[in-house]
Coordinates of N, CA and C in Angstrom, one line a residue:
X1 N 0.7 -0.9 -0.1 CA 0.1 0.1 -0.1 C 0.8 1.2 -0.2
X2 N 2.1 1.1 0.7 CA 2.8 2.2 0.7 C 3.5 2.8 -0.7
X3 N 3.9 1.7 -1.3 CA 4.2 1.6 -2.7 C 3.7 2.5 -3.6
X4 N 2.4 2.1 -3.1 CA 1.3 2.3 -4.4 C 1.0 3.8 -4.2
X5 N 1.0 4.3 -2.8 CA 0.9 5.8 -1.7 C 2.2 6.8 -2.6
X6 N 3.2 6.0 -2.8 CA 4.3 7.0 -3.0 C 4.5 6.8 -4.5
X7 N 3.5 6.1 -5.0 CA 3.9 6.3 -7.1 C 3.0 7.1 -7.2
X8 N 1.4 7.3 -6.6 CA 0.7 8.3 -6.6 C 0.8 9.0 -6.5
X9 N 1.4 9.5 -5.1 CA 2.2 10.7 -4.8 C 3.0 11.8 -6.3
X10 N 4.3 10.6 -6.4 CA 5.0 11.0 -7.3 C 4.2 11.8 -9.2
X11 N 3.4 11.1 -9.0 CA 2.2 11.2 -10.1 C 1.9 12.5 -10.2
X12 N 1.5 12.9 -8.7 CA 0.9 14.4 -8.7 C 1.7 15.6 -8.2
X13 N 3.2 15.2 -7.6 CA 3.5 15.9 -7.2 C 4.4 16.9 -8.8
X14 N 4.3 18.0 -8.2 CA 5.1 19.3 -8.8 C 6.5 18.7 -9.5
X15 N 6.5 18.9 -11.0 CA 7.8 18.8 -11.6 C 9.0 19.5 -11.0
X16 N 10.0 19.3 -11.9 CA 11.5 20.0 -11.3 C 10.9 21.8 -11.5
X17 N 10.5 22.0 -13.2 CA 10.5 23.0 -13.2 C 8.8 24.1 -12.9
X18 N 8.1 23.8 -12.1 CA 6.6 23.9 -12.4 C 5.7 25.3 -13.3
X19 N 5.0 25.4 -13.6 CA 4.6 26.5 -14.5 C 4.1 27.8 -12.7
X20 N 4.6 28.7 -13.3 CA 4.1 29.8 -11.9 C 3.1 29.9 -12.0
X21 N 2.0 30.0 -13.0 CA 0.7 30.2 -12.6 C 0.1 29.2 -12.3
X22 N 0.4 28.0 -12.4 CA 0.2 26.5 -12.2 C 0.3 26.7 -10.1
X23 N 1.7 27.2 -10.0 CA 2.3 27.0 -8.8 C 1.6 28.2 -7.9
X24 N 0.9 28.8 -8.5 CA 0.6 30.3 -7.7 C -1.3 29.9 -7.5
X25 N -1.6 28.9 -8.0 CA -2.9 28.6 -8.3 C -2.9 27.5 -6.8
X26 N -1.9 26.7 -6.8 CA -1.6 25.2 -5.9 C -1.6 26.3 -4.3
X27 N -0.5 27.3 -4.8 CA -0.1 27.8 -3.0 C -1.4 28.8 -2.9
X28 N -2.4 28.8 -3.4 CA -3.9 29.7 -2.8 C -4.8 28.7 -2.2
X29 N -4.5 27.4 -3.1 CA -5.7 26.7 -2.9 C -5.0 25.8 -1.2
X30 N -4.1 25.3 -1.4 CA -3.4 24.8 0.3 C -2.6 25.7 1.1
X31 N -2.7 27.1 1.0 CA -2.4 27.8 2.3 C -3.4 28.9 2.3
X32 N -4.3 29.2 1.7 CA -5.1 30.5 2.0 C -7.1 29.9 1.6
X33 N -7.0 29.5 0.8 CA -8.5 28.6 0.5 C -9.1 28.3 2.4
X34 N -8.7 27.5 2.9 CA -9.1 27.0 4.4 C -9.6 28.2 4.9
X35 N -9.3 29.8 4.5 CA -9.6 30.6 5.6 C -11.5 31.1 5.1
X36 N -11.4 30.6 3.6 CA -13.3 30.5 3.3 C -14.1 30.1 4.6
X37 N -13.8 29.0 5.0 CA -14.3 28.4 5.9 C -14.9 29.1 7.3
X38 N -13.9 29.5 7.8 CA -14.4 30.5 9.1 C -15.2 31.7 8.9
X39 N -14.5 31.9 7.5 CA -15.9 33.6 6.6 C -16.6 32.6 6.8
X40 N -17.2 31.9 6.0 CA -18.3 31.5 5.7 C -19.0 31.1 6.7
X41 N -18.7 30.7 8.3 CA -19.9 30.3 9.3 C -19.9 31.8 10.1
X42 N -18.7 32.7 10.3 CA -18.8 34.2 10.5 C -20.0 34.8 9.8
X43 N -19.8 35.2 8.5 CA -21.2 35.5 8.4 C -22.2 34.8 7.8
X44 N -22.6 33.8 8.3 CA -23.4 33.1 8.2 C -24.2 33.2 9.6
X45 N -23.2 32.9 10.7 CA -23.8 33.1 11.9 C -24.6 35.2 12.1
X46 N -23.8 35.8 11.4 CA -24.2 37.5 11.8 C -25.1 37.5 11.0
X47 N -25.6 36.9 9.9 CA -26.8 37.3 9.2 C -27.7 36.3 9.1
X48 N -27.4 35.3 9.5 CA -28.4 34.3 9.2 C -29.3 34.2 10.3
X49 N -30.5 33.3 10.0 CA -31.5 33.3 11.0 C -31.2 31.7 12.2
X50 N -32.1 31.7 13.0 CA -31.8 30.6 14.4 C -31.5 29.0 13.6
X51 N -32.1 28.9 12.3 CA -31.9 27.7 11.9 C -30.3 27.2 11.2
X52 N -30.3 28.4 10.4 CA -28.6 28.8 9.8 C -27.9 28.7 11.2
X53 N -27.7 29.2 11.8 CA -27.1 29.6 12.9 C -26.6 28.0 13.6
X54 N -28.2 27.3 14.0 CA -28.0 26.0 14.5 C -27.0 24.8 13.5
X55 N -27.2 24.7 11.9 CA -26.9 23.8 11.4 C -25.3 24.6 11.3
X56 N -25.0 26.1 11.5 CA -23.6 25.9 11.8 C -22.9 25.9 12.6
X57 N -23.6 25.7 13.9 CA -22.8 25.0 15.4 C -22.4 23.3 14.7
X58 N -23.4 22.8 13.9 CA -23.3 21.6 13.9 C -22.2 21.2 13.1
X59 N -22.0 21.9 12.0 CA -20.8 22.2 11.0 C -19.5 22.2 11.8
X60 N -19.8 23.7 12.9 CA -18.5 23.3 13.1 C -17.8 22.0 14.3
X61 N -18.8 21.7 15.0 CA -18.6 20.5 15.3 C -17.9 19.4 15.1
X62 N -18.8 19.1 13.9 CA -18.4 18.2 13.1 C -16.7 18.5 12.3
X63 N -16.5 19.6 12.2 CA -15.1 20.1 12.0 C -14.2 19.7 13.0
X64 N -14.7 20.2 14.5 CA -13.8 20.2 15.6 C -13.3 19.0 16.0
X65 N -14.5 17.5 16.2 CA -14.7 16.5 15.9 C -13.3 15.9 14.9
X66 N -13.5 16.2 14.0 CA -12.3 15.9 13.2 C -11.4 16.0 12.9
X67 N -11.0 17.3 13.7 CA -9.5 17.6 14.2 C -9.1 16.8 14.9
X68 N -9.8 17.0 16.1 CA -9.7 16.0 17.3 C -9.4 15.0 16.9
X69 N -10.1 14.2 16.1 CA -9.7 12.3 16.1 C -8.5 12.6 14.8
X70 N -8.1 13.5 14.2 CA -7.0 13.5 13.3 C -5.5 13.3 14.6
X71 N -5.3 14.4 15.5 CA -4.9 14.1 16.5 C -4.7 12.9 17.8
X72 N -5.5 11.9 17.6 CA -5.4 11.1 18.4 C -5.1 9.9 16.9
X73 N -5.4 10.1 16.1 CA -5.1 9.2 14.9 C -3.6 9.5 15.2
X74 N -2.7 10.4 14.8 CA -1.4 10.9 14.7 C -0.5 10.1 15.9
X75 N -1.3 10.0 17.2 CA -0.2 9.6 18.2 C -0.4 8.7 18.0
X76 N -1.1 7.6 17.1 CA -1.4 6.1 17.3 C -0.4 5.5 16.3
X77 N -0.6 6.1 14.6 CA 0.0 5.6 13.9 C 1.0 7.1 13.1
X78 N 1.2 7.5 13.2 CA 2.6 8.5 12.5 C 2.7 8.0 11.5
X79 N 2.8 9.1 10.6 CA 3.0 8.8 9.5 C 3.8 10.1 8.9
X80 N 5.0 9.9 8.3 CA 5.9 11.3 7.9 C 5.4 11.3 6.7
X81 N 5.7 13.0 6.5 CA 5.8 13.5 4.9 C 6.4 13.3 4.1
X82 N 6.3 13.5 2.8 CA 6.7 13.5 1.8 C 8.0 13.9 2.1
X83 N 8.3 15.1 2.1 CA 9.7 15.7 2.2 C 10.2 15.0 3.6
X84 N 10.0 14.8 4.4 CA 10.9 13.7 5.6 C 11.5 12.4 5.7
X85 N 11.3 11.7 4.3 CA 11.7 10.6 4.2 C 12.0 10.9 2.5
X86 N 12.2 12.8 2.2 CA 13.3 13.1 0.9 C 12.5 12.6 -0.7
X87 N 11.3 12.4 -0.7 CA 10.5 12.0 -1.7 C 9.8 13.4 -2.5
X88 N 10.1 13.4 -3.8 CA 10.0 14.6 -4.5 C 9.9 16.0 -4.6
X89 N 8.7 17.1 -4.7 CA 9.4 18.2 -4.5 C 8.5 18.9 -3.1
X90 N 9.3 19.5 -2.6 CA 8.5 20.7 -1.4 C 8.4 22.1 -1.8
X91 N 7.3 22.6 -2.2 CA 7.4 23.9 -2.4 C 6.9 24.9 -1.7
X92 N 6.3 24.0 -0.5 CA 5.9 25.2 0.8 C 6.3 24.6 2.0
X93 N 6.8 25.8 3.1 CA 7.5 25.4 4.4 C 6.1 24.6 5.4
X94 N 6.4 23.6 5.9 CA 5.6 22.6 6.7 C 6.4 22.1 7.8
X95 N 5.8 22.4 8.9 CA 6.2 21.4 10.0 C 6.4 19.9 10.0
X96 N 7.6 19.4 10.3 CA 7.4 18.0 10.2 C 6.8 17.0 10.9
X97 N 5.6 17.2 11.1 CA 4.6 16.5 11.8 C 3.9 15.1 11.0
X98 N 3.2 14.6 11.8 CA 2.4 13.7 10.9 C 1.5 13.6 9.7
X99 N 1.2 13.3 9.1 CA 0.9 13.7 7.6 C -0.8 13.5 7.1
X100 N -1.0 12.2 8.1 CA -1.7 11.4 7.9 C -3.0 11.3 9.3
X101 N -4.5 11.9 8.9 CA -4.7 12.1 7.8 C -4.4 13.7 7.6
X102 N -5.1 14.6 6.3 CA -4.9 15.7 6.6 C -5.7 16.4 7.1
X103 N -5.4 17.6 7.9 CA -6.1 18.2 8.9 C -7.3 19.2 7.8
X104 N -6.5 20.2 7.0 CA -7.0 21.0 5.9 C -8.3 20.4 5.3
X105 N -7.9 19.3 4.7 CA -9.2 18.6 4.0 C -10.2 17.8 5.0
X106 N -9.4 17.5 6.0 CA -10.9 17.0 7.5 C -11.6 17.9 7.3
X107 N -11.0 19.3 8.2 CA -11.8 20.7 8.2 C -12.6 20.7 7.2
X108 N -12.6 21.1 5.7 CA -13.2 21.4 4.9 C -13.8 20.3 4.3
X109 N -13.6 18.9 4.6 CA -14.9 18.0 3.9 C -15.5 18.0 5.2
X110 N -15.3 17.9 6.3 CA -16.2 17.9 7.4 C -17.6 18.9 7.4
X111 N -17.0 20.3 7.2 CA -18.0 20.8 7.0 C -18.7 21.0 5.8
X112 N -18.2 20.6 5.0 CA -19.2 20.4 3.7 C -20.0 19.5 3.7
X113 N -19.5 17.7 4.1 CA -20.8 17.3 4.6 C -21.7 17.1 5.6
X114 N -21.5 18.0 6.4 CA -22.5 18.5 7.5 C -23.2 19.4 6.8
X115 N -22.9 20.2 5.9 CA -23.9 20.9 5.9 C -25.1 19.9 4.3
X116 N -24.5 19.1 3.9 CA -25.2 18.0 3.1 C -25.8 17.0 3.8
X117 N -25.5 16.6 4.8 CA -26.4 16.2 5.6 C -27.4 17.1 6.2
X118 N -27.4 18.5 6.3 CA -28.6 18.6 6.9 C -29.6 19.4 6.2
X119 N -29.2 18.8 4.8 CA -30.2 19.6 3.8 C -29.3 20.9 2.9
X120 N -28.1 21.3 3.3 CA -28.1 22.5 2.3 C -27.5 21.8 1.4
X121 N -28.1 21.3 0.1 CA -27.4 20.6 -0.8 C -26.4 21.6 -1.6
X122 N -26.9 22.1 -2.4 CA -26.1 23.2 -3.2 C -24.7 23.6 -2.6
X123 N -25.0 24.0 -1.1 CA -23.6 24.3 -0.7 C -22.9 23.8 -0.5
X124 N -23.1 22.4 0.1 CA -22.5 21.2 0.6 C -22.0 20.5 -0.5
X125 N -22.4 20.2 -1.4 CA -22.0 20.0 -2.5 C -21.0 20.8 -3.6
X126 N -21.0 21.7 -3.5 CA -20.0 22.8 -3.6 C -18.7 22.7 -3.1
X127 N -18.8 22.9 -2.1 CA -17.9 22.8 -0.8 C -16.9 21.7 -0.9
X128 N -17.7 20.2 -1.0 CA -16.9 19.3 -1.0 C -16.3 19.0 -2.4
X129 N -17.0 19.8 -3.8 CA -16.5 19.7 -4.7 C -14.8 20.3 -4.6
X130 N -15.0 21.4 -3.9 CA -13.6 22.2 -3.9 C -12.8 21.8 -3.0
X131 N -13.1 20.6 -2.7 CA -12.6 19.9 -1.4 C -10.8 19.5 -2.7
X132 N -11.5 18.7 -3.8 CA -11.0 18.2 -4.6 C -9.3 18.9 -5.1
X133 N -9.9 19.8 -5.5 CA -8.4 20.4 -5.9 C -8.2 21.2 -4.6
X134 N -8.2 21.2 -3.7 CA -7.4 21.9 -2.5 C -6.5 20.3 -1.9
X135 N -7.2 18.6 -2.1 CA -6.5 18.0 -2.2 C -4.8 18.1 -2.8
X136 N -5.4 18.0 -3.9 CA -4.6 17.7 -5.0 C -3.3 18.8 -4.5
X137 N -3.6 20.3 -3.9 CA -2.6 21.5 -3.8 C -1.8 20.5 -3.1
X138 N -2.1 20.1 -2.2 CA -1.3 19.7 -0.9 C -0.4 18.7 -1.2
X139 N -0.9 17.5 -2.3 CA 0.0 16.9 -2.5 C 0.9 17.4 -3.8
X140 N 0.3 18.3 -4.4 CA 1.1 19.0 -5.6 C 2.6 19.5 -4.9
X141 N 1.8 20.3 -3.7 CA 3.7 21.4 -3.2 C 4.2 20.1 -2.5
X142 N 3.9 18.9 -2.5 CA 4.7 18.0 -1.6 C 4.7 17.6 0.0
X143 N 3.5 18.1 0.2 CA 3.4 18.2 2.0 C 2.3 17.1 2.2
X144 N 2.0 16.4 1.7 CA 0.8 15.4 1.7 C 0.9 14.4 1.0
X145 N 0.3 12.9 1.2 CA 0.4 11.6 0.1 C -0.9 11.7 -0.3
X146 N -1.3 10.9 -1.5 CA -2.9 10.8 -1.6 C -3.5 10.3 -0.7
X147 N -3.0 8.8 0.2 CA -3.9 8.7 1.8 C -3.7 9.2 2.4
X148 N -3.2 10.3 2.8 CA -3.2 11.5 3.8 C -4.8 11.6 3.2
X149 N -5.5 12.2 2.0 CA -6.9 12.3 1.3 C -7.9 11.7 1.6
X150 N -7.9 10.5 1.1 CA -8.6 9.5 1.5 C -8.8 9.2 3.6
X151 N -7.7 9.1 4.1 CA -7.9 9.3 5.1 C -8.8 10.3 6.1
X152 N -8.9 11.7 4.9 CA -9.4 12.8 5.5 C -10.8 12.8 5.2
X153 N -11.2 12.1 4.1 CA -12.5 11.8 3.6 C -13.3 11.0 4.6
X154 N -12.6 9.8 5.0 CA -13.3 8.8 6.1 C -13.1 9.7 7.6
X155 N -12.4 10.4 7.8 CA -12.4 11.0 9.2 C -13.6 12.0 9.0
X156 N -14.1 13.0 8.0 CA -14.7 14.1 7.7 C -16.4 13.2 7.9
X157 N -16.5 12.2 7.0 CA -17.8 11.3 7.1 C -18.2 10.8 8.9
X158 N -16.8 10.3 9.2 CA -17.3 10.0 10.4 C -17.9 11.3 11.9
X159 N -17.0 11.8 11.5 CA -17.3 13.0 12.3 C -18.7 14.1 12.0
X160 N -19.1 14.3 10.8 CA -20.4 13.9 10.6 C -21.6 13.5 11.4
X161 N -21.2 11.9 11.0 CA -22.0 11.3 11.3 C -22.4 11.8 12.8
X162 N -21.2 11.6 13.6 CA -21.4 11.2 14.9 C -21.7 13.0 15.4
X163 N -21.4 14.0 15.1 CA -21.6 15.3 15.1 C -23.1 15.3 15.2
X164 N -23.8 14.9 14.3 CA -24.9 14.8 13.7 C -25.7 13.8 14.9
X165 N -26.0 12.9 15.1 CA -26.0 11.6 16.3 C -26.3 12.3 16.9
X166 N -25.3 13.0 17.8 CA -25.2 13.9 19.3 C -26.0 15.2 19.3
X167 N -25.9 15.3 18.5 CA -26.6 17.0 18.2 C -27.8 17.1 19.5
X168 N -28.8 16.3 19.4 CA -29.7 17.2 20.7 C -29.2 17.1 21.9
X169 N -27.6 16.7 22.4 CA -27.3 16.9 23.4 C -26.4 18.3 23.6
X170 N -25.4 18.4 22.5 CA -24.4 19.7 22.9 C -25.5 21.0 22.1
X171 N -26.9 20.2 21.0 CA -27.2 21.8 20.2 C -27.4 22.8 20.7
X172 N -28.1 22.8 22.2 CA -29.4 23.5 22.4 C -28.5 24.3 23.7
X173 N -27.4 24.0 24.6 CA -26.8 24.5 25.2 C -25.5 25.0 24.7
X174 N -25.6 24.8 23.7 CA -24.1 25.6 22.7 C -24.9 27.2 21.7
X175 N -26.4 26.4 21.6 CA -26.3 27.5 20.5 C -27.2 28.7 21.5
X176 N -27.4 28.1 23.0 CA -27.8 28.9 23.6 C -26.7 30.3 24.6
X177 N -25.3 29.6 24.4 CA -24.7 30.1 25.0 C -24.0 31.0 24.1
X178 N -24.0 30.4 22.5 CA -23.6 31.3 21.5 C -23.8 32.6 21.3
X179 N -25.4 32.2 21.4 CA -26.6 33.3 21.2 C -26.8 34.3 22.2
X180 N -26.0 34.1 23.6 CA -26.0 35.4 24.3 C -24.7 36.0 24.5
X181 N -23.4 35.1 24.0 CA -21.7 35.9 23.6 C -22.5 36.6 22.4
X182 N -23.0 36.2 21.3 CA -23.6 37.1 20.5 C -24.0 38.7 20.1
X183 N -25.0 38.5 21.5 CA -25.4 39.5 21.7 C -25.4 40.5 22.7
X184 N -24.1 40.1 23.6 CA -23.1 40.9 24.1 C -22.0 41.8 23.4
X185 N -21.8 40.9 22.2 CA -20.3 42.0 21.7 C -21.1 42.5 20.6
X186 N -22.0 42.2 20.1 CA -22.7 43.0 18.9 C -24.0 43.9 19.5
X187 N -24.3 44.1 20.6 CA -25.2 44.4 20.7 C -25.3 45.8 20.0
X188 N -24.4 47.2 19.8 CA -24.3 48.0 19.0 C -24.9 47.7 17.5
X189 N -24.2 46.9 17.1 CA -24.9 46.4 15.8 C -26.0 45.9 15.5
X190 N -26.4 45.5 16.7 CA -27.9 44.7 16.8 C -28.9 45.4 16.3
X191 N -28.5 46.8 17.4 CA -29.4 48.3 17.6 C -29.5 48.6 16.2
X192 N -28.6 48.4 15.3 CA -28.6 49.8 14.2 C -29.1 48.4 13.2
X193 N -29.4 47.4 13.8 CA -30.1 46.8 12.5 C -28.7 45.7 11.5
X194 N -27.6 46.3 11.8 CA -26.4 45.5 11.0 C -26.6 44.2 11.0
X195 N -26.5 43.7 11.9 CA -26.5 42.5 12.3 C -28.1 41.4 12.6
X196 N -27.7 40.0 12.4 CA -29.3 39.9 13.3 C -29.1 39.5 14.9
X197 N -30.5 39.9 15.3 CA -30.4 39.6 16.9 C -30.1 37.9 16.9

């Protein structure tokens, strides 16, 4: 399996002299696109209604659970990144920590799959599909193996399922607390009608 993983990595990894435009796109996808998730959740919370806010909290729980699961996995099954075994080309800096599963893709797909599971099919599908070029970019730039991405998909599915199955337990108090904090922090903007109460 590791031989297949490494062969696939070398097939997707950047060549000796990558095209400047492709390299720039890959760096944006690998490093910057992830910020769309907190931006989406933040904007959705400020301007969404009760149902949207509850959906966003469940999606956040799914992402948090997925990242926590990744930390546990890395403790019990540590896997080096390609540059740690001197394989391929590495075009962005990264800490020499465990590569499996990909935190970036786990976060992205946990939110996307949560939206899909909660009935926001257009948004969920769009985000899920955007996860594919994100995954490619992390391999192309030399910081992940293909199986790291497959692992991220499995973790994201599991975290989505568990966050939905346990929502009855954590969602009411979490929503109540988040609403109180929101009204406290944004009370001037709420009074002006700039954000929803």
